[in-house]
XYZ file of C-alpha atoms in Angstrom:
567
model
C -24.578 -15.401 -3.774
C -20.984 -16.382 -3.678
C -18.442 -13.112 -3.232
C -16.401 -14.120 -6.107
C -20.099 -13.317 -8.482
C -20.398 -10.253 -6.715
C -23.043 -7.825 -8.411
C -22.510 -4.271 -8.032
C -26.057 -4.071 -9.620
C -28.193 -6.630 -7.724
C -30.440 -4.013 -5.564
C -31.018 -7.105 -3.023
C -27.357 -6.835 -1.640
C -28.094 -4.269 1.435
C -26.077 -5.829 4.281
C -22.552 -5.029 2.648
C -21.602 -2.320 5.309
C -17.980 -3.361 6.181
C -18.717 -2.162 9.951
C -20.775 -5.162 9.561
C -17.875 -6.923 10.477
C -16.566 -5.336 13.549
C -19.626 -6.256 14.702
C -19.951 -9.691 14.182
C -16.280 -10.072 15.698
C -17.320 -8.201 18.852
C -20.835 -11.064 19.481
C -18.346 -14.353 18.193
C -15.312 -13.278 20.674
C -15.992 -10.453 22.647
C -12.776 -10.314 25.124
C -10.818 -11.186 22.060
C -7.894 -8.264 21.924
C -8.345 -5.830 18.927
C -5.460 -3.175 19.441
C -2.453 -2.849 21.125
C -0.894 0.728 21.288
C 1.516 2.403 23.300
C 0.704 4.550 26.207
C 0.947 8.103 24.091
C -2.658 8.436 25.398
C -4.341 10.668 22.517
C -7.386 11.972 23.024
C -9.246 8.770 21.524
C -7.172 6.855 23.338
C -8.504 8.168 26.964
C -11.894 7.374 25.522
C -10.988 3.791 25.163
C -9.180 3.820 28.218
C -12.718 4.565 29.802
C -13.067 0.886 29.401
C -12.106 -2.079 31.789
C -8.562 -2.167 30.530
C -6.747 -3.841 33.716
C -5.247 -7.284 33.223
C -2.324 -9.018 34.080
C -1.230 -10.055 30.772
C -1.401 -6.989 29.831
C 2.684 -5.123 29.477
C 2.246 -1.698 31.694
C 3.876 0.025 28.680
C 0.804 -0.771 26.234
C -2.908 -0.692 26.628
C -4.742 -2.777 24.620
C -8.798 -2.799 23.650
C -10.922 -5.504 23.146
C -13.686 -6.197 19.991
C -16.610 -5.770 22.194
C -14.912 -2.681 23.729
C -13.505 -1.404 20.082
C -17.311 -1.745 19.088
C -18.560 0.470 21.670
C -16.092 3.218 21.504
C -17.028 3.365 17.477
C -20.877 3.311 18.572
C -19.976 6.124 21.034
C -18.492 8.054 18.479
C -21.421 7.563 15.617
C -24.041 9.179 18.065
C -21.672 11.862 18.514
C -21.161 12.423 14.870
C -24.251 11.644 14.018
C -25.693 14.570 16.946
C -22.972 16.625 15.084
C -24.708 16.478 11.532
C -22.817 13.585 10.102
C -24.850 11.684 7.827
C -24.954 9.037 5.225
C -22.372 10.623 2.174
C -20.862 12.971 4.233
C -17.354 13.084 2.439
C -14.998 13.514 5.934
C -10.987 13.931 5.868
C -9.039 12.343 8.456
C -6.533 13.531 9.901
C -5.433 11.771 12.799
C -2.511 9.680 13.291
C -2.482 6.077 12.462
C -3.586 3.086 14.941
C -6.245 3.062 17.618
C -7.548 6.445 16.543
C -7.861 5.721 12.911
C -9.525 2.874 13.220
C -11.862 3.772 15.259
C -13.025 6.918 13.478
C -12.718 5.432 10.693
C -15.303 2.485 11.282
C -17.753 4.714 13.093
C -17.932 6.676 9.374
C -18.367 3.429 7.477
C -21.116 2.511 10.085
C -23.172 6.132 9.869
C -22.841 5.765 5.888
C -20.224 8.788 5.722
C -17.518 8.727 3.519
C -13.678 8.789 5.204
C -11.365 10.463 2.754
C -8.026 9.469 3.572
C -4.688 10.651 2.038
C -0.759 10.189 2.560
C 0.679 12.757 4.862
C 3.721 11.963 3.683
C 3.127 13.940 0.626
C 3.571 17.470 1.671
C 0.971 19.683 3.293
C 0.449 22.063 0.060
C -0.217 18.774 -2.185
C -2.368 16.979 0.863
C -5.157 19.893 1.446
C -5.183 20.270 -2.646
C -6.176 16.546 -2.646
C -8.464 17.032 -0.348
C -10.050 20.317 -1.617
C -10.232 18.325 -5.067
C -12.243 15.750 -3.197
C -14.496 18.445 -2.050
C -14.825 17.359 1.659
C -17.405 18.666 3.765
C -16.241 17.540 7.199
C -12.190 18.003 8.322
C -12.095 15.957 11.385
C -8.251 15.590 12.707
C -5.621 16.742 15.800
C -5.548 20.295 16.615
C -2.772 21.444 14.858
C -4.134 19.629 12.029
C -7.440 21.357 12.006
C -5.493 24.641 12.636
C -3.705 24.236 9.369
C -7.305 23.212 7.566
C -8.481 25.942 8.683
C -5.862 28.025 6.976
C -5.857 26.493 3.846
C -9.459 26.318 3.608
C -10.716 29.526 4.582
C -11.277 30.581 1.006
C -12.405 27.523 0.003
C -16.780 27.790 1.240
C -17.915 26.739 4.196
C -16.744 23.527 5.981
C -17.318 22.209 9.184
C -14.285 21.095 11.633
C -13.964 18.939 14.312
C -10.759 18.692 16.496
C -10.040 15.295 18.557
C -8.755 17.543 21.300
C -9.654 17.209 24.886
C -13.015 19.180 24.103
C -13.982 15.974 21.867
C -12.870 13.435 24.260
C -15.160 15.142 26.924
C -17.666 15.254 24.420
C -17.652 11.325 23.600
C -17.739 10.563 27.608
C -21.431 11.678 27.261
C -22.180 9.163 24.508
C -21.224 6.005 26.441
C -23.289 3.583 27.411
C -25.954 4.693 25.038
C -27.774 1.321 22.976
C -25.645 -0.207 20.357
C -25.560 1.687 17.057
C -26.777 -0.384 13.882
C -24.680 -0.202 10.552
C -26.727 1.510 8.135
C -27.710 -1.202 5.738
C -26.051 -0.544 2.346
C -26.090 -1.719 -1.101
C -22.668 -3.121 -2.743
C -22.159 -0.493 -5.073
C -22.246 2.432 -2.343
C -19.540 4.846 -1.885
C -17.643 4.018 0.690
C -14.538 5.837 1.053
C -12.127 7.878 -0.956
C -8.237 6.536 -0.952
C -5.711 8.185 -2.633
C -2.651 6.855 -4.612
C 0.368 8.060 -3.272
C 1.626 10.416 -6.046
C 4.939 8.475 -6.617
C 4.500 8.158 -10.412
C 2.438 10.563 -11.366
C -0.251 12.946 -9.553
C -2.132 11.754 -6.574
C -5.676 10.914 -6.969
C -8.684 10.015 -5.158
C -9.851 6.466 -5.479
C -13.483 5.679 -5.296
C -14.652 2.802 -3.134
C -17.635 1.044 -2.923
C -18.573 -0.862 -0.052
C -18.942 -3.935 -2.027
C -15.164 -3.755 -3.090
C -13.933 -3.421 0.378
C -15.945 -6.676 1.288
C -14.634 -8.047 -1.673
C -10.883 -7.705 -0.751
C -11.751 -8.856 2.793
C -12.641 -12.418 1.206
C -9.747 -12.171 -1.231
C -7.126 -11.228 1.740
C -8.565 -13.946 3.915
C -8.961 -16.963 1.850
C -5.618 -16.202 -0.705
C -3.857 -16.172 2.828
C -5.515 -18.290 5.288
C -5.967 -15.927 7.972
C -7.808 -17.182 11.192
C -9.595 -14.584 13.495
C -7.464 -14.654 16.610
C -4.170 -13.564 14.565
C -1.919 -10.759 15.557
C -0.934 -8.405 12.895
C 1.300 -5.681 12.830
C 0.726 -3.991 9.916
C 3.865 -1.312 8.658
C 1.301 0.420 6.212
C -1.297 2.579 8.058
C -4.361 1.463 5.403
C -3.860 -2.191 5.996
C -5.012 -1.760 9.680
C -8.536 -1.479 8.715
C -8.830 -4.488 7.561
C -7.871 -6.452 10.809
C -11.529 -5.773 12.411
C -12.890 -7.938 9.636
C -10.347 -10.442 9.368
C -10.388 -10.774 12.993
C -6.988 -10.306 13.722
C -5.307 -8.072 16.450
C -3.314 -4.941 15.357
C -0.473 -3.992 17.317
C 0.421 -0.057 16.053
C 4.093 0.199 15.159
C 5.925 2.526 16.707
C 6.794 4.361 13.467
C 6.267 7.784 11.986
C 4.260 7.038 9.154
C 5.266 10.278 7.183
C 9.209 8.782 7.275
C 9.083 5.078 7.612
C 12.419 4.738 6.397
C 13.287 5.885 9.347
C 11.640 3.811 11.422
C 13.628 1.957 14.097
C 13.822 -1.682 13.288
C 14.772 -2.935 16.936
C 11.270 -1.935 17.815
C 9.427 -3.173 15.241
C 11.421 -6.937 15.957
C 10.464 -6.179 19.859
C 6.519 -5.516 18.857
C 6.800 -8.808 16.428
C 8.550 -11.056 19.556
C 7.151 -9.422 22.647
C 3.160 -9.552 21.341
C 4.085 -13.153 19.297
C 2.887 -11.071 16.212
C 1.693 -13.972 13.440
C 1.505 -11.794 10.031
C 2.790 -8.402 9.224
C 2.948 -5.986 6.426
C 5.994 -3.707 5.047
C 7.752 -2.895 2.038
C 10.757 -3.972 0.761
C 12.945 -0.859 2.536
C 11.195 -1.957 5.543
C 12.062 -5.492 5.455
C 15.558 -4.632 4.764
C 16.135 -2.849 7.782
C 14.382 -5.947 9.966
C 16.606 -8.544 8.243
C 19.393 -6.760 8.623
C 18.940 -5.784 11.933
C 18.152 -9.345 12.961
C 21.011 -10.552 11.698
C 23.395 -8.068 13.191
C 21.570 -9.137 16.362
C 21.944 -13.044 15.599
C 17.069 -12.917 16.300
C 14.473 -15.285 14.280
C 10.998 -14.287 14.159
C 9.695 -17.591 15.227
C 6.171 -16.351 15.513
C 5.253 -14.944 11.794
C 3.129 -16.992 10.177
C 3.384 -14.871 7.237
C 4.961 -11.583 6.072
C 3.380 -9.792 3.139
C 5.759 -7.816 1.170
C 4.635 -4.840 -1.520
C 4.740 -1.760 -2.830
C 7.930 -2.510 -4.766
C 9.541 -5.339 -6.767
C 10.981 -7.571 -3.829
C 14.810 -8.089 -3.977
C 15.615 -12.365 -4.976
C 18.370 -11.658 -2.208
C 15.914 -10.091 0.510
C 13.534 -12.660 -0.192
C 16.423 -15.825 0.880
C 17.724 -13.603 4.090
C 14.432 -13.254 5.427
C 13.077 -16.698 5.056
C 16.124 -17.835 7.008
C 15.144 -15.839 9.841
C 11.292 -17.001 9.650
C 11.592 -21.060 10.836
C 7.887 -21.215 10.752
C 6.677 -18.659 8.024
C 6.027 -17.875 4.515
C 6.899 -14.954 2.425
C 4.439 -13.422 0.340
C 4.888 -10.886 -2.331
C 1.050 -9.637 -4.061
C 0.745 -7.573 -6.636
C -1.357 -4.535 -7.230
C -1.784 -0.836 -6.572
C -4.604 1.721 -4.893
C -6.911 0.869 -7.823
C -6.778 -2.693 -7.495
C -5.515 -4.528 -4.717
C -5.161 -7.529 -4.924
C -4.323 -8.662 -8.037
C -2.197 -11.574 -8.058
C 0.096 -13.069 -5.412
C 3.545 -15.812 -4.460
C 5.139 -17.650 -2.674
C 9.046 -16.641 -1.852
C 9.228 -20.511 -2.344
C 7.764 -20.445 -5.652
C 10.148 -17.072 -6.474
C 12.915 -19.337 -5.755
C 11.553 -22.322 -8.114
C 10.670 -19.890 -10.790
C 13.171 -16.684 -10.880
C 15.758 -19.375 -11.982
C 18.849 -19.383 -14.423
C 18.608 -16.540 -16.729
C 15.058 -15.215 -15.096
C 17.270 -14.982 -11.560
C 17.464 -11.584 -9.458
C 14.640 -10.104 -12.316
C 16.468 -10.298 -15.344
C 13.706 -10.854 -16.811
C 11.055 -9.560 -14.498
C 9.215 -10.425 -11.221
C 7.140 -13.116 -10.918
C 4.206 -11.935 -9.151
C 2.166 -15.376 -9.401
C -1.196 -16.158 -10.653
C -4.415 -13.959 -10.265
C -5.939 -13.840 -7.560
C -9.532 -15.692 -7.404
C -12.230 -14.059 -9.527
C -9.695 -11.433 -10.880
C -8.508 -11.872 -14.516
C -5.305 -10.491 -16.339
C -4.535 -9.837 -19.637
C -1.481 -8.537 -21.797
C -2.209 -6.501 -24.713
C 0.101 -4.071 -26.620
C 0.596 -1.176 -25.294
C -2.334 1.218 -25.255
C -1.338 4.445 -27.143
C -4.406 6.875 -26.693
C -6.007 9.228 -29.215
C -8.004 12.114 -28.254
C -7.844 11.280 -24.653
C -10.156 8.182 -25.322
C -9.731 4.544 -24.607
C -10.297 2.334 -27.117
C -13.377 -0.477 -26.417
C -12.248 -4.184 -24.882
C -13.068 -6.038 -28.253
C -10.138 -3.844 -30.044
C -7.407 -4.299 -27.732
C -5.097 -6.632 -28.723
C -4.051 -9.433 -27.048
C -0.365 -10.604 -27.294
C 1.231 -14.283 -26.952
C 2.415 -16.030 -23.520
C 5.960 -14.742 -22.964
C 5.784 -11.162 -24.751
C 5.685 -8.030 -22.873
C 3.100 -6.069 -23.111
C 0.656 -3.390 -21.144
C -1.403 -5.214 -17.590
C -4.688 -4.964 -17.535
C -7.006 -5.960 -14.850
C -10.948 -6.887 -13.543
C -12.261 -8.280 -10.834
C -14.368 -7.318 -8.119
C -11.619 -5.965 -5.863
C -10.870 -3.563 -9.210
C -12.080 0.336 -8.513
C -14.093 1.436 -11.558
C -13.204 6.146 -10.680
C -11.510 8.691 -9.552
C -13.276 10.663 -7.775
C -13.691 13.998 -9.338
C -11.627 12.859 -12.379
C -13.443 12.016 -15.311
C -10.485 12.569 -17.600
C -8.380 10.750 -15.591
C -10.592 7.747 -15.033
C -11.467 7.798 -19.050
C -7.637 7.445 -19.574
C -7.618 4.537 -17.358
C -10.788 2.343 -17.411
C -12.085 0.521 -20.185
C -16.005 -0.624 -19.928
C -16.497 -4.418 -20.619
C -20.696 -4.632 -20.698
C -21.338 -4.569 -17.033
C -17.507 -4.157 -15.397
C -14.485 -2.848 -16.184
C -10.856 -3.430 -16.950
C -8.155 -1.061 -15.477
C -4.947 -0.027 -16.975
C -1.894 -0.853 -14.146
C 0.347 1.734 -16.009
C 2.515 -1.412 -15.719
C 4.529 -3.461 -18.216
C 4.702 -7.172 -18.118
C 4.089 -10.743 -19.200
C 2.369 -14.356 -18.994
C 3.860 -17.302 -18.503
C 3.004 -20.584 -20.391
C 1.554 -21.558 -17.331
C -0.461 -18.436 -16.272
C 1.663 -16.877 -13.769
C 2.364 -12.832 -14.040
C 5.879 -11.163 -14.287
C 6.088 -7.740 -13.258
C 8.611 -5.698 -15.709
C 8.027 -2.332 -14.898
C 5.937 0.819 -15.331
C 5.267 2.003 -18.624
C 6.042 5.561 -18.292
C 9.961 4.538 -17.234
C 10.824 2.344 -19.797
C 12.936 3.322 -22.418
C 13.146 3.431 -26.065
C 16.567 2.679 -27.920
C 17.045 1.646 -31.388
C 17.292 -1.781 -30.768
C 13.273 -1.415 -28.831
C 12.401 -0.631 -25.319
C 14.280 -1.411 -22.253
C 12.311 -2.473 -19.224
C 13.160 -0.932 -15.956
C 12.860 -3.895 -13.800
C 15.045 -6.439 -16.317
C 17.384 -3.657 -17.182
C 18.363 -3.020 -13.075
C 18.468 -6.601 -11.955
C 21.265 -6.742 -14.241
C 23.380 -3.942 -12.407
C 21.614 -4.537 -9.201
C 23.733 -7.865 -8.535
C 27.148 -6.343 -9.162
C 29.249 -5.788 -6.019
C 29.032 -2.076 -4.085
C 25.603 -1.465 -6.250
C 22.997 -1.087 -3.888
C 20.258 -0.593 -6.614
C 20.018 1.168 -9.712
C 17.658 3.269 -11.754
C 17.348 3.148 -15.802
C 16.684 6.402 -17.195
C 15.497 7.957 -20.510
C 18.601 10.607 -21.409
C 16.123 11.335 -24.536
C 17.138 11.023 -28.442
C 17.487 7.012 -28.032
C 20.215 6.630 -24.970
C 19.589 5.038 -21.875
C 21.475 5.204 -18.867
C 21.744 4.018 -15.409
C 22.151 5.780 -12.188
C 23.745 3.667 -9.559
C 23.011 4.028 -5.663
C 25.988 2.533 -4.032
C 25.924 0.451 -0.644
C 27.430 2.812 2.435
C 30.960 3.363 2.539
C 31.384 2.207 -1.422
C 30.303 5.609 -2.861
C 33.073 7.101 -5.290
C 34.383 10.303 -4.264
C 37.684 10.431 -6.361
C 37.826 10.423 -10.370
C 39.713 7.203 -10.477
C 36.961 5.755 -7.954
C 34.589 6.947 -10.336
C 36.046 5.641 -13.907
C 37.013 1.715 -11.982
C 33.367 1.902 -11.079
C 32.514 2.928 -14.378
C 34.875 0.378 -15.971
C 33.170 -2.385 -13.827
C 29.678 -1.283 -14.465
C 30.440 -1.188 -18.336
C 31.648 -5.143 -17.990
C 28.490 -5.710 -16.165
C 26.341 -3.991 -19.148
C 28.140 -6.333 -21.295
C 26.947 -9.655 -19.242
C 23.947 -9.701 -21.065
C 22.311 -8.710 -24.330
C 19.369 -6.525 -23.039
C 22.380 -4.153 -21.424
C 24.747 -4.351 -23.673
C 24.544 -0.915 -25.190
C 23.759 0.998 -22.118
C 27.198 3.172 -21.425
C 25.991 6.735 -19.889
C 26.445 5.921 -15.444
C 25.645 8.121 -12.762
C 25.673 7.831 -9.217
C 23.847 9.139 -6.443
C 24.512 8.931 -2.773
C 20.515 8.361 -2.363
C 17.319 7.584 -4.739
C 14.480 9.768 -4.606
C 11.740 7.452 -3.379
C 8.330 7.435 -2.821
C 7.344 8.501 0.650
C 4.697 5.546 1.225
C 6.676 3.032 0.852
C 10.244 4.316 0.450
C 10.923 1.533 -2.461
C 9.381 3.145 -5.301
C 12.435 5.153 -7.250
C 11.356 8.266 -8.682
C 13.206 7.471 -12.467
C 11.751 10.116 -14.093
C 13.077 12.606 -11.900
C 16.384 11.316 -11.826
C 16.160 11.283 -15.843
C 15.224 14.886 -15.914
C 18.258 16.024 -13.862
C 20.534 14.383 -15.924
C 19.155 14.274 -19.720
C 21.675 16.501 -21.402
């Protein structure tokens, strides 16, 4: 049965264990390289080192690992959890540090059956072990300092069971090697596979239920919608994307980045990674990006090896976009669209940006195209979804609105999440049954071109209502966005009607005197006058820095920035 007809209810489908794929990679190419790290030499790391590592290609400042050898280190590890009373469901949090270690844990839990519950540590440590208490974890597997905090938090919270990837584990997993190769547990589509939360940047984190028939599902979507080859190099600037590499059959090189702060990650490594290891497809954020591009141009470098760079997790500058294709003589620019609870859901070109994002739609004034859907994954545009008594109403009685007029984004496919874990409210709130699948509300605002394509306007929670209607984020701050010193900008909701903007200034342009603060004013004014949508906005504030999401340090926290300043 073809993926794109995927079943969640067809009993037949047992062989949908994503560690499948590991697997398959370590028979078809066995020497094939898998992960490159630096020599830190973590606990999980010695274990791999165990292995015939010693090559010629290989730089002395990196180790790398090798399918076949990746394979065995993950079957090493699922006798050892599975001697440790790991089983099939077992809901475990990870907390280890992303790259070799992840991964490897990570697919030894999808093998057993267990369930990896995996959250941002960039959130805070009081909001991280809440998220994970609300997932109601039975295992804590992580670093020792880790598990000494867990232990902390937890110790009024019933039993658990904790497992450190100190030197006593390492030791542990030395006895395991060698031992005959470790079968994936055969598994239907609709299994639980993991639990990944959102990130928290608009609204409270929450656990995302994932079957192991969605996870193969955006394997085929990320492979074909991209055309990536096994034998690729990756390196992937988001920690989750790694763990898709085994299956795609592409190496991962771990950045050397702290993925907690990745704004402040240095970009002179990440360009030395991309040219020393020929890296052919890579992963970041906008912020990210930024500090490549610009750090490549200070240095007069082209990335001559990307194939591809996949840019998300915020609306993608026009004017990033056009620098970094410059500096990419053989690759493409893609910017998908989606979120945890459906990824992904449509995806572009930068090439087709450029064709499209034209004229008046240039820089976003009228949104971001974020292309067509994806295969098997349908869109729609309805008005906006205003709930009563905390229930959704069915498919048939949303309505629909015309090509070209904004409305709410909703989504289905087989890539699309259909819980929360431990949620109901929340997931009643946000997914609407359609017979045998479901539809899920993006919390975004947007609209569909005559010829199909998606624009991305904004989330519905920031937009603003005026007297004249509601002003979209996105359309609204392309507007500023593209006036001289502005850096970016932030449309907020100062309550009773009035909008206003906060402006982030580019270094060294920030007004510290009154009279730098009422010319920028003055010129910010003109530029609210440019174009009709703006053209009543006259509240400005500034701000040396945004408030940003911590995942990918592009998301702008509006509604915080609205509550300081709402008189």
């Amino acid at each position: 049965m073809p993926w794109l007809q995927l079943s969640f209810k067809d009993v037949s489908m047992t062989e949908f264990n994503v560690a499948n794929f590991l697997s398959e990679r370590a028979r078809s190419d066995p020497s094939a390289p898998a992960v490159r790290f630096r020599k830190h030499r973590s606990p999980s790391q010695k274990i791999a080192s165990i292995f015939s590592f010693a090559s010629s290609e290989r730089n002395p400042e990196y180790d790398c690992i090798s399918f076949r050898e990746l394979d065995q280190s993950v079957d090493s590890l699922v006798h050892y959890f599975s001697e440790m009373g790991v089983k099939a469901g077992t809901r475990t949090l990870i907390m280890v540090k992303p790259g070799l270690d992840l991964i490897q844990i990570v697919f030894a839990l999808l093998k057993i059956g267990a369930v990896p519950v995996v959250i941002d540590p960039g959130m805070g440590i009081a909001r991280f072990f809440q998220c994970a208490k609300q997932s109601k974890v039975e295992w804590i597997l992580g670093e020792p300092l880790a598990i000494g905090l867990a232990r902390l938090f937890f110790a009024t919270s019933g039993p658990k069971k904790f497992l450190s990837t100190g030197a006593e584990f390492a030791r542990s997993i030395r006895t395991e090697l060698g031992k005959e190769a470790y079968p994936a547990l055969s598994i239907q589509a609709d299994t639980l596979a993991a639990i990944l939360f959102t990130s928290g940047s608009t609204g409270a984190a929450k656990g995302v239920c994932y079957t192991h028939g969605m996870f193969y599902a955006q394997v085929q979507l990320i492979r074909e919608a991209y055309a990536i080859e096994a034998g690729e190099v990756d390196l992937p600037m988001l920690a989750v994307f790694a763990l898709f590499n085994p299956a795609l059959g592409m190496c991962t090189v771990v950045p050397e980045m702290n993925p907690s702060r990745p704004a402040q990650v240095n970009p002179a490594k990440i360009v030395d990674s991309i040219l020393r290891f020929r890296v052919t497809n890579s992963f970041g954020s906008p912020t990210l990006w930024r500090l490549v591009t610009e750090y490549c141009e200070r240095e007069g470098l082209q990335l001559p090896s990307l194939k591809r760079v996949i840019m998300a997790g915020a609306p993608a500058p026009q004017d990033l976009l056009s620098r970094l294709q410059r500096l990419l003589p053989e690759g493409k620019i893609f910017t998908p669209y989606g979120a945890t609870e459906a990824l992904p859901v449509s995806s572009i070109s930068a090439t087709e940006i450029f064709e499209k994002q034209v004229g008046a739609f240039a820089q976003g004034r009228r949104g971001i195209c974020v292309g067509h859907a994806m295969p098997g994954v349908s869109i729609r545009i309805v008005e906006p979804i205003d709930l009563e008594n905390s229930v959704l109403p069915r498919i048939e009685s949303l309505t629909p609105v015309q090509a070209g007029v904004i409305g709410e984004i909703i989504v289905s496919g087989p890539s699309v999440t259909q819980a929360y874990d431990q949620l109901p409210g929340a997931t009643a709130k946000s997914k609407i049954k359609d017979g045998d699948c479901y539809w899920h509300r993006m919390g975004d605002m947007g609209w569909l071109d005559a010829e199909g394509a998606l624009w991305f306007c904004g989330r519905k929670a920031e937009r603003v209502w005026t007297e004249s209607g509601y002003l979209e984020t996105v359309c609204c701050e392309a507007i500023f966005n593209q006036l001289e010193g502005v850096a970016r900008s932030a449309l907020i909701d100062l309550g009773e009607g009035r909008a206003g903007v906060v402006i982030e200034p580019i270094r060294d342009c920030y007004p510290v005197t009154e009279k730098e603060r009422s010319d920028f004013k003055v010129r910010l004014i003109e530029q609210a006058n440019s174009d009709l949508l703006t053209e009543s906005i006259r509240e400005f504030f500034f701000e040396k820095h945004f408030p940003v999401d911590v995942r990918h340090n592009a998301k702008i926290h509006r509604l915080a920035l609205a509550k300081k300043y709402r008189s």
